[in-house]
Coordinates of C-alpha atoms and ligand atoms in Angstrom, one line a residue:
M1 CA 107.9 105.5 123.5
K2 CA 107.6 105.5 119.7
E3 CA 104.0 105.8 118.6
L4 CA 102.6 102.5 117.4
L5 CA 100.7 103.0 114.2
L6 CA 98.4 100.0 114.2
I7 CA 95.8 101.1 111.6
P8 CA 95.3 99.1 108.4
G9 CA 97.6 101.3 106.5
P10 CA 99.7 103.3 106.5
T11 CA 101.8 100.8 108.7
P12 CA 105.0 101.5 110.6
V13 CA 108.1 102.1 108.4
S14 CA 111.4 100.7 109.6
E15 CA 114.6 102.8 110.0
E16 CA 116.2 100.9 107.2
V17 CA 113.4 101.9 104.8
L18 CA 113.3 105.4 106.0
S19 CA 117.0 105.8 105.5
A20 CA 116.6 104.6 101.9
L21 CA 114.0 107.2 101.4
R22 CA 116.4 109.9 102.8
K23 CA 119.1 109.2 100.2
D24 CA 119.9 111.9 97.7
T25 CA 117.4 112.3 94.9
M26 CA 118.9 111.3 91.5
A27 CA 117.8 112.0 87.9
H28 CA 115.0 109.7 87.1
T29 CA 116.8 108.7 83.9
D30 CA 120.2 108.0 85.7
D31 CA 121.6 104.5 85.1
R32 CA 121.7 103.9 88.9
F33 CA 118.0 104.8 89.3
A34 CA 117.0 102.8 86.2
K35 CA 118.7 99.8 87.9
I36 CA 116.9 100.3 91.2
M37 CA 113.5 100.7 89.3
S38 CA 114.2 97.5 87.3
D39 CA 115.1 95.6 90.4
A40 CA 112.0 96.7 92.2
L41 CA 109.9 95.7 89.2
Q42 CA 111.4 92.2 89.2
K43 CA 110.7 91.9 92.9
T44 CA 107.1 93.1 92.3
K45 CA 106.6 90.2 90.0
I46 CA 107.9 87.8 92.7
L47 CA 105.6 89.4 95.2
F48 CA 102.5 88.8 93.1
G49 CA 103.6 85.4 91.9
A50 CA 103.4 87.0 88.4
E51 CA 106.4 85.7 86.5
S52 CA 104.3 86.0 83.3
G53 CA 102.8 89.4 84.2
F54 CA 103.9 92.8 83.2
P55 CA 104.7 94.9 86.3
F56 CA 104.2 98.6 87.0
I57 CA 105.3 100.9 89.8
I58 CA 103.5 104.2 89.7
A59 CA 103.2 107.2 92.0
G60 CA 99.7 107.3 93.4
S61 CA 97.7 105.6 96.1
G62 CA 96.0 102.2 96.0
T63 CA 92.9 103.9 94.5
L64 CA 95.0 104.7 91.4
G65 CA 95.6 101.0 91.1
M66 CA 91.8 100.4 91.2
E67 CA 91.2 103.0 88.6
M68 CA 94.0 101.8 86.3
A69 CA 92.7 98.3 86.5
L70 CA 89.3 99.4 85.2
T71 CA 90.2 102.1 82.7
N72 CA 92.7 99.8 80.9
I73 CA 90.5 96.8 80.4
L74 CA 86.9 98.1 80.2
N75 CA 85.2 100.2 77.6
E76 CA 82.2 102.3 78.4
G77 CA 79.1 100.2 78.4
E78 CA 80.9 96.9 79.1
N79 CA 79.8 94.7 82.0
L80 CA 81.6 94.5 85.3
L81 CA 80.7 92.2 88.2
V82 CA 82.0 93.4 91.6
I83 CA 82.3 90.9 94.4
S84 CA 82.2 93.1 97.5
H85 CA 82.9 92.2 101.0
G86 CA 82.7 95.8 102.2
F87 CA 83.7 99.4 101.7
F88 CA 86.6 98.8 99.3
G89 CA 84.6 96.3 97.2
D90 CA 81.9 99.0 97.0
R91 CA 84.5 101.5 95.8
F92 CA 84.7 99.5 92.6
V93 CA 81.0 100.1 92.2
D94 CA 81.5 103.8 92.5
L95 CA 84.4 103.7 90.0
G96 CA 82.3 101.6 87.6
H97 CA 79.6 104.2 87.7
A98 CA 82.1 107.1 87.3
L99 CA 83.5 105.4 84.2
N100 CA 80.2 104.5 82.6
I101 CA 80.7 100.8 83.0
N102 CA 77.6 98.7 83.5
T103 CA 78.3 97.5 87.1
D104 CA 76.6 94.7 89.0
V105 CA 77.5 93.9 92.5
L106 CA 77.3 90.8 94.7
K107 CA 77.5 91.6 98.4
T108 CA 76.7 90.1 101.8
D109 CA 76.3 91.1 105.4
A110 CA 79.4 92.6 107.0
G111 CA 81.8 89.7 107.8
S112 CA 80.4 87.1 105.4
C113 CA 81.6 86.0 102.0
V114 CA 79.6 85.9 98.8
P115 CA 79.0 82.1 98.3
L116 CA 80.7 80.5 95.2
E117 CA 77.3 79.2 94.1
T118 CA 75.9 82.8 93.9
I119 CA 78.9 83.9 91.9
K120 CA 78.4 80.9 89.6
N121 CA 74.7 81.7 89.0
T122 CA 75.5 85.3 88.3
L123 CA 78.2 84.5 85.8
Q124 CA 75.8 82.1 84.0
S125 CA 73.0 84.6 83.8
K126 CA 74.9 87.3 82.0
H127 CA 78.3 87.9 80.2
F128 CA 80.7 90.0 82.2
H129 CA 83.8 91.5 80.6
A130 CA 85.5 91.6 84.0
V131 CA 85.1 90.7 87.7
T132 CA 86.7 92.4 90.6
I133 CA 87.7 90.7 93.8
T134 CA 89.0 92.5 96.8
H135 CA 91.5 90.1 98.3
V136 CA 91.2 91.5 101.8
D137 CA 88.4 94.0 102.4
T138 CA 89.9 96.4 105.0
S139 CA 86.5 97.5 106.3
T140 CA 85.4 94.1 107.5
G141 CA 88.8 92.3 107.7
T142 CA 87.4 89.6 105.3
L143 CA 89.7 87.4 103.2
A144 CA 88.2 86.4 99.9
D145 CA 88.9 83.0 98.5
V146 CA 90.5 84.4 95.3
E147 CA 91.9 81.1 94.2
N148 CA 88.6 79.3 94.1
I149 CA 86.7 82.3 92.7
A150 CA 89.2 82.6 89.9
R151 CA 88.9 78.9 89.2
L152 CA 85.2 79.2 89.0
I153 CA 85.4 82.2 86.6
H154 CA 87.8 80.2 84.4
E155 CA 85.3 77.3 84.3
V156 CA 82.1 79.2 83.8
S157 CA 83.1 82.3 81.9
P158 CA 86.6 81.9 80.5
D159 CA 86.7 85.2 78.6
T160 CA 86.0 87.3 81.7
L161 CA 89.1 89.2 82.9
I162 CA 89.9 88.8 86.6
V163 CA 90.9 91.9 88.7
V164 CA 92.2 91.5 92.2
D165 CA 92.6 94.3 94.6
G166 CA 95.5 93.2 96.8
V167 CA 96.0 96.5 98.6
C168 CA 95.5 95.1 102.1
A169 CA 96.7 91.6 101.2
T170 CA 99.8 91.6 99.0
G171 CA 102.8 90.5 101.0
G172 CA 100.7 89.4 104.0
V173 CA 98.7 86.8 102.2
P174 CA 99.9 84.3 99.5
E175 CA 99.0 85.5 96.0
A176 CA 99.6 83.5 92.8
F177 CA 98.8 85.6 89.8
D178 CA 100.1 83.0 87.3
D179 CA 98.8 79.9 88.9
W180 CA 95.4 81.4 89.6
G181 CA 95.1 82.9 86.2
L182 CA 94.6 86.5 87.2
D183 CA 94.6 89.4 84.7
V184 CA 95.2 92.5 86.9
I185 CA 96.5 92.7 90.4
F186 CA 97.6 95.7 92.4
T187 CA 98.6 96.9 95.8
G188 CA 99.6 100.1 97.6
S189 CA 103.0 100.7 99.2
Q190 CA 101.6 101.6 102.7
K191 CA 100.1 98.3 103.9
A192 CA 101.8 95.0 104.2
L193 CA 104.8 96.3 102.2
A194 CA 105.7 98.6 105.1
V195 CA 106.6 101.6 102.9
P196 CA 105.2 105.1 103.3
P197 CA 102.0 105.8 101.3
G198 CA 102.5 107.0 97.7
L199 CA 103.1 104.1 95.3
T200 CA 100.8 101.7 93.6
L201 CA 102.3 98.4 92.2
L202 CA 100.5 96.5 89.5
A203 CA 100.8 93.5 87.2
F204 CA 98.8 92.9 84.0
S205 CA 98.5 89.7 82.1
Q206 CA 99.1 89.4 78.4
R207 CA 95.4 89.0 78.0
A208 CA 94.7 92.2 79.8
I209 CA 97.3 94.1 77.8
E210 CA 95.7 92.8 74.6
K211 CA 92.4 94.1 75.8
R212 CA 93.9 97.5 76.4
K213 CA 95.4 97.5 72.9
S214 CA 92.0 96.7 71.4
M215 CA 90.4 99.8 73.0
T216 CA 90.2 102.8 70.8
K217 CA 89.0 105.3 73.3
T218 CA 90.8 105.6 76.7
R219 CA 89.5 107.5 79.7
T220 CA 92.9 108.0 81.3
Y221 CA 96.1 109.6 80.3
Y222 CA 98.4 109.3 83.4
G223 CA 97.1 105.8 84.1
D224 CA 97.3 104.4 80.6
I225 CA 99.5 101.3 80.7
L226 CA 100.5 101.7 77.0
R227 CA 102.2 105.0 78.0
W228 CA 103.9 103.3 81.0
M229 CA 105.0 100.0 79.4
P230 CA 108.0 101.4 77.6
V231 CA 109.2 103.0 80.8
M232 CA 108.8 99.9 82.9
A233 CA 110.6 97.9 80.2
D234 CA 113.4 100.4 80.2
P235 CA 113.4 102.9 83.1
H236 CA 115.8 105.2 81.3
K237 CA 112.8 106.3 79.3
Y238 CA 110.5 109.1 80.3
F239 CA 106.7 109.4 80.4
A240 CA 106.0 111.1 83.7
T241 CA 108.6 111.5 86.5
P242 CA 108.6 108.5 88.9
A243 CA 108.7 109.1 92.6
V244 CA 112.4 108.5 92.8
N245 CA 112.8 108.4 96.6
M246 CA 109.7 106.3 97.1
V247 CA 111.2 103.8 94.7
Y248 CA 114.4 103.6 96.8
A249 CA 112.2 103.0 99.9
L250 CA 110.1 100.3 98.1
D251 CA 113.2 98.5 96.8
A252 CA 114.7 98.5 100.3
S253 CA 111.5 97.1 101.8
L254 CA 111.1 94.5 99.1
N255 CA 114.7 93.4 99.8
I256 CA 113.9 93.0 103.5
I257 CA 110.7 91.1 102.8
L258 CA 112.3 88.7 100.2
N259 CA 115.4 88.1 102.4
Y260 CA 113.0 87.3 105.2
G261 CA 111.3 84.9 102.8
L262 CA 107.8 85.4 101.4
E263 CA 106.6 82.2 103.0
A264 CA 108.0 83.2 106.3
Y265 CA 106.5 86.7 106.0
Y266 CA 103.1 85.1 105.3
K267 CA 103.5 82.9 108.4
K268 CA 104.6 85.9 110.5
H269 CA 101.3 87.6 109.6
Q270 CA 99.3 84.5 110.5
D271 CA 101.1 84.0 113.8
L272 CA 100.7 87.6 114.9
A273 CA 97.0 87.6 113.9
K274 CA 96.5 84.5 116.1
K275 CA 98.2 86.0 119.1
V276 CA 96.3 89.3 118.9
R277 CA 92.9 87.5 118.4
G278 CA 93.6 85.0 121.2
A279 CA 94.3 87.8 123.6
M280 CA 91.3 90.0 122.5
E281 CA 89.0 87.0 122.7
T282 CA 89.7 86.7 126.4
L283 CA 88.3 90.3 126.7
N284 CA 85.2 89.4 124.7
F285 CA 86.2 91.4 121.6
E286 CA 84.9 89.3 118.7
L287 CA 85.9 89.4 115.1
V288 CA 83.5 90.8 112.6
S289 CA 84.7 88.5 109.9
K290 CA 83.8 84.8 109.6
N291 CA 86.9 84.4 107.3
P292 CA 89.4 86.8 108.8
A293 CA 92.5 88.0 107.0
P294 CA 95.9 87.7 108.7
T295 CA 96.7 91.4 107.9
L296 CA 94.2 93.1 110.2
S297 CA 91.5 92.5 112.7
V298 CA 88.1 94.2 112.9
F299 CA 86.9 93.7 116.5
L300 CA 83.4 94.3 117.7
F301 CA 83.2 96.2 120.9
P302 CA 81.8 94.3 123.9
Q303 CA 78.7 95.8 125.4
G304 CA 79.3 99.2 127.0
V305 CA 82.5 100.1 125.3
D306 CA 82.4 103.5 123.6
D307 CA 84.3 103.6 120.4
A308 CA 85.6 107.2 120.6
T309 CA 86.6 106.9 124.3
F310 CA 88.4 103.6 123.7
R311 CA 90.4 104.8 120.7
S312 CA 91.3 108.2 122.2
K313 CA 92.4 106.7 125.5
L314 CA 94.5 104.2 123.5
A315 CA 96.0 107.0 121.4
V316 CA 97.1 108.8 124.6
K317 CA 99.1 105.7 125.4
G318 CA 100.7 105.8 122.0
V319 CA 98.7 103.1 120.2
I320 CA 96.8 104.3 117.2
V321 CA 94.0 102.1 115.9
A322 CA 91.3 102.9 113.4
G323 CA 87.6 103.3 113.6
A324 CA 85.3 101.1 111.6
L325 CA 83.7 102.1 108.3
A326 CA 80.1 102.3 107.0
E327 CA 77.5 100.4 109.0
L328 CA 80.2 99.1 111.5
Q329 CA 81.1 102.7 112.5
G330 CA 81.0 103.0 116.3
K331 CA 80.4 99.3 116.7
A332 CA 83.9 98.0 115.9
F333 CA 87.5 99.1 115.6
R334 CA 90.2 98.1 113.1
M335 CA 93.7 97.1 114.1
G336 CA 96.4 96.4 111.5
H337 CA 99.0 93.8 112.3
M338 CA 100.8 93.8 109.0
G339 CA 104.1 94.8 107.5
S340 CA 107.1 95.4 109.7
V341 CA 105.1 95.1 113.0
T342 CA 106.8 92.8 115.5
E343 CA 105.5 90.5 118.2
D344 CA 107.0 92.7 120.9
E345 CA 105.2 95.8 119.5
L346 CA 101.9 93.9 119.5
F347 CA 102.5 92.7 123.0
I348 CA 102.8 96.3 124.1
A349 CA 99.7 97.2 122.2
I350 CA 97.7 94.5 124.0
K351 CA 99.0 95.7 127.3
K352 CA 97.8 99.2 126.5
I353 CA 94.4 97.9 125.5
L354 CA 94.2 96.0 128.8
E355 CA 95.0 99.3 130.6
V356 CA 92.3 101.2 128.7
C357 CA 89.7 98.5 129.3
E358 CA 90.5 98.7 133.1
E359 CA 90.2 102.5 133.0
M360 CA 86.8 102.1 131.3
G361 CA 85.6 99.8 134.0
I362 CA 85.7 96.5 132.0
R363 CA 86.7 93.5 134.1
V364 CA 89.8 92.0 132.5
D365 CA 92.0 89.1 133.4
K366 CA 95.4 90.6 132.5
G367 CA 97.3 87.4 133.1
K368 CA 95.1 85.3 131.0
A369 CA 95.1 87.8 128.1
L370 CA 98.9 88.2 128.1
D371 CA 99.5 84.4 128.5
T372 CA 97.1 83.7 125.6
F373 CA 99.0 86.2 123.5
L374 CA 102.4 84.6 124.4
E375 CA 101.1 81.0 124.0
S376 CA 99.1 81.4 120.8
Ligands
LIG1 C1 93.6 100.9 101.5 C2 92.8 100.2 100.5 C3 92.5 100.8 99.3 C4 92.7 102.2 99.0 O1 94.0 102.5 99.0 P1 94.5 104.1 99.0 O2 96.0 104.0 99.1 O3 93.9 104.6 100.3 O4 94.0 104.8 97.8 C5 91.9 100.0 98.3 N1 91.6 98.7 98.6 C6 91.9 98.1 99.7 C7 91.5 96.7 99.9 C8 92.5 98.8 100.7 O5 92.8 98.3 101.9

């Protein structure tokens, strides 16, 4: 059996996308490649709901997207507010410190969301040049209410730029860059987009681009949007060599997703999340998050289940899940159900989890768990 990679990224890559990746490498300035790049950029705008945004596709992981978001809109000494629902929110705090940005953070217990009221009070107490929101924090599986947080920021502090980390969300969760009035959004290729790791996709608003143009000192060369904008507007131009084959793969995957339909793709994520959670609940695996995202589940282990044993037994059966991060390490595990993953694959994964539970001496009602999966 093919190994099932059910971690929250990288996610399984379909044969169709792999065969796009395998095509002959072309010159990065070739007309044919320029067309593929331009097409992929158009689809990136659709993905983010960013008709008015300026799109970028750049070689690098999601963390490059995080760094580009900050280096292009914040000067040293400016104020950043990080709304953190876990490890990846906290990464913005690290980045802020590394870039000499004055960084404040709002955070909560693992699984909870920072209340809107707290965000409002903080925005009223001090001027922030930018706010970051992690749409889905992959450490806790928490979905942030980006739409309402953005609305609040527009009301209370209209000059504040809004940055959204969509790495574990984009494609799997609706995002509306234009309608929500966002300034920077980005994702990585290896999560809900079902492409191998290696690309970051971004969109910047006109307002964010103006901010970059006003900055006299930059702290990035490769990540400077002003160097990339001419290339994205006309991919025949050169700044730094794009990851040609990865762009083939991305374009192929975006075609698959958009042909499937974005709405249908979101719904698939919701439906699969419900099935997995229904089945796991019958085994007393509870979710960490009070507002769980449809792209992954972070399940607390029931009493007496050892993390390392559970995950290694599962791996032997061909199902790879991830350990939890930070304070949840050892107490929970993370299971991705995003991207190209199918219901049949997740059904198999649940069966294997049932077998592992039995081997570990946990009483399970197999019929109930599988019926719940099928009926959810
Ligand atoms: C995975 C992830 C990142 C980091 O992406 P890399 O590709 O590992 O650099 C950032 N933010 C979120 C929400 C993620 O899930």
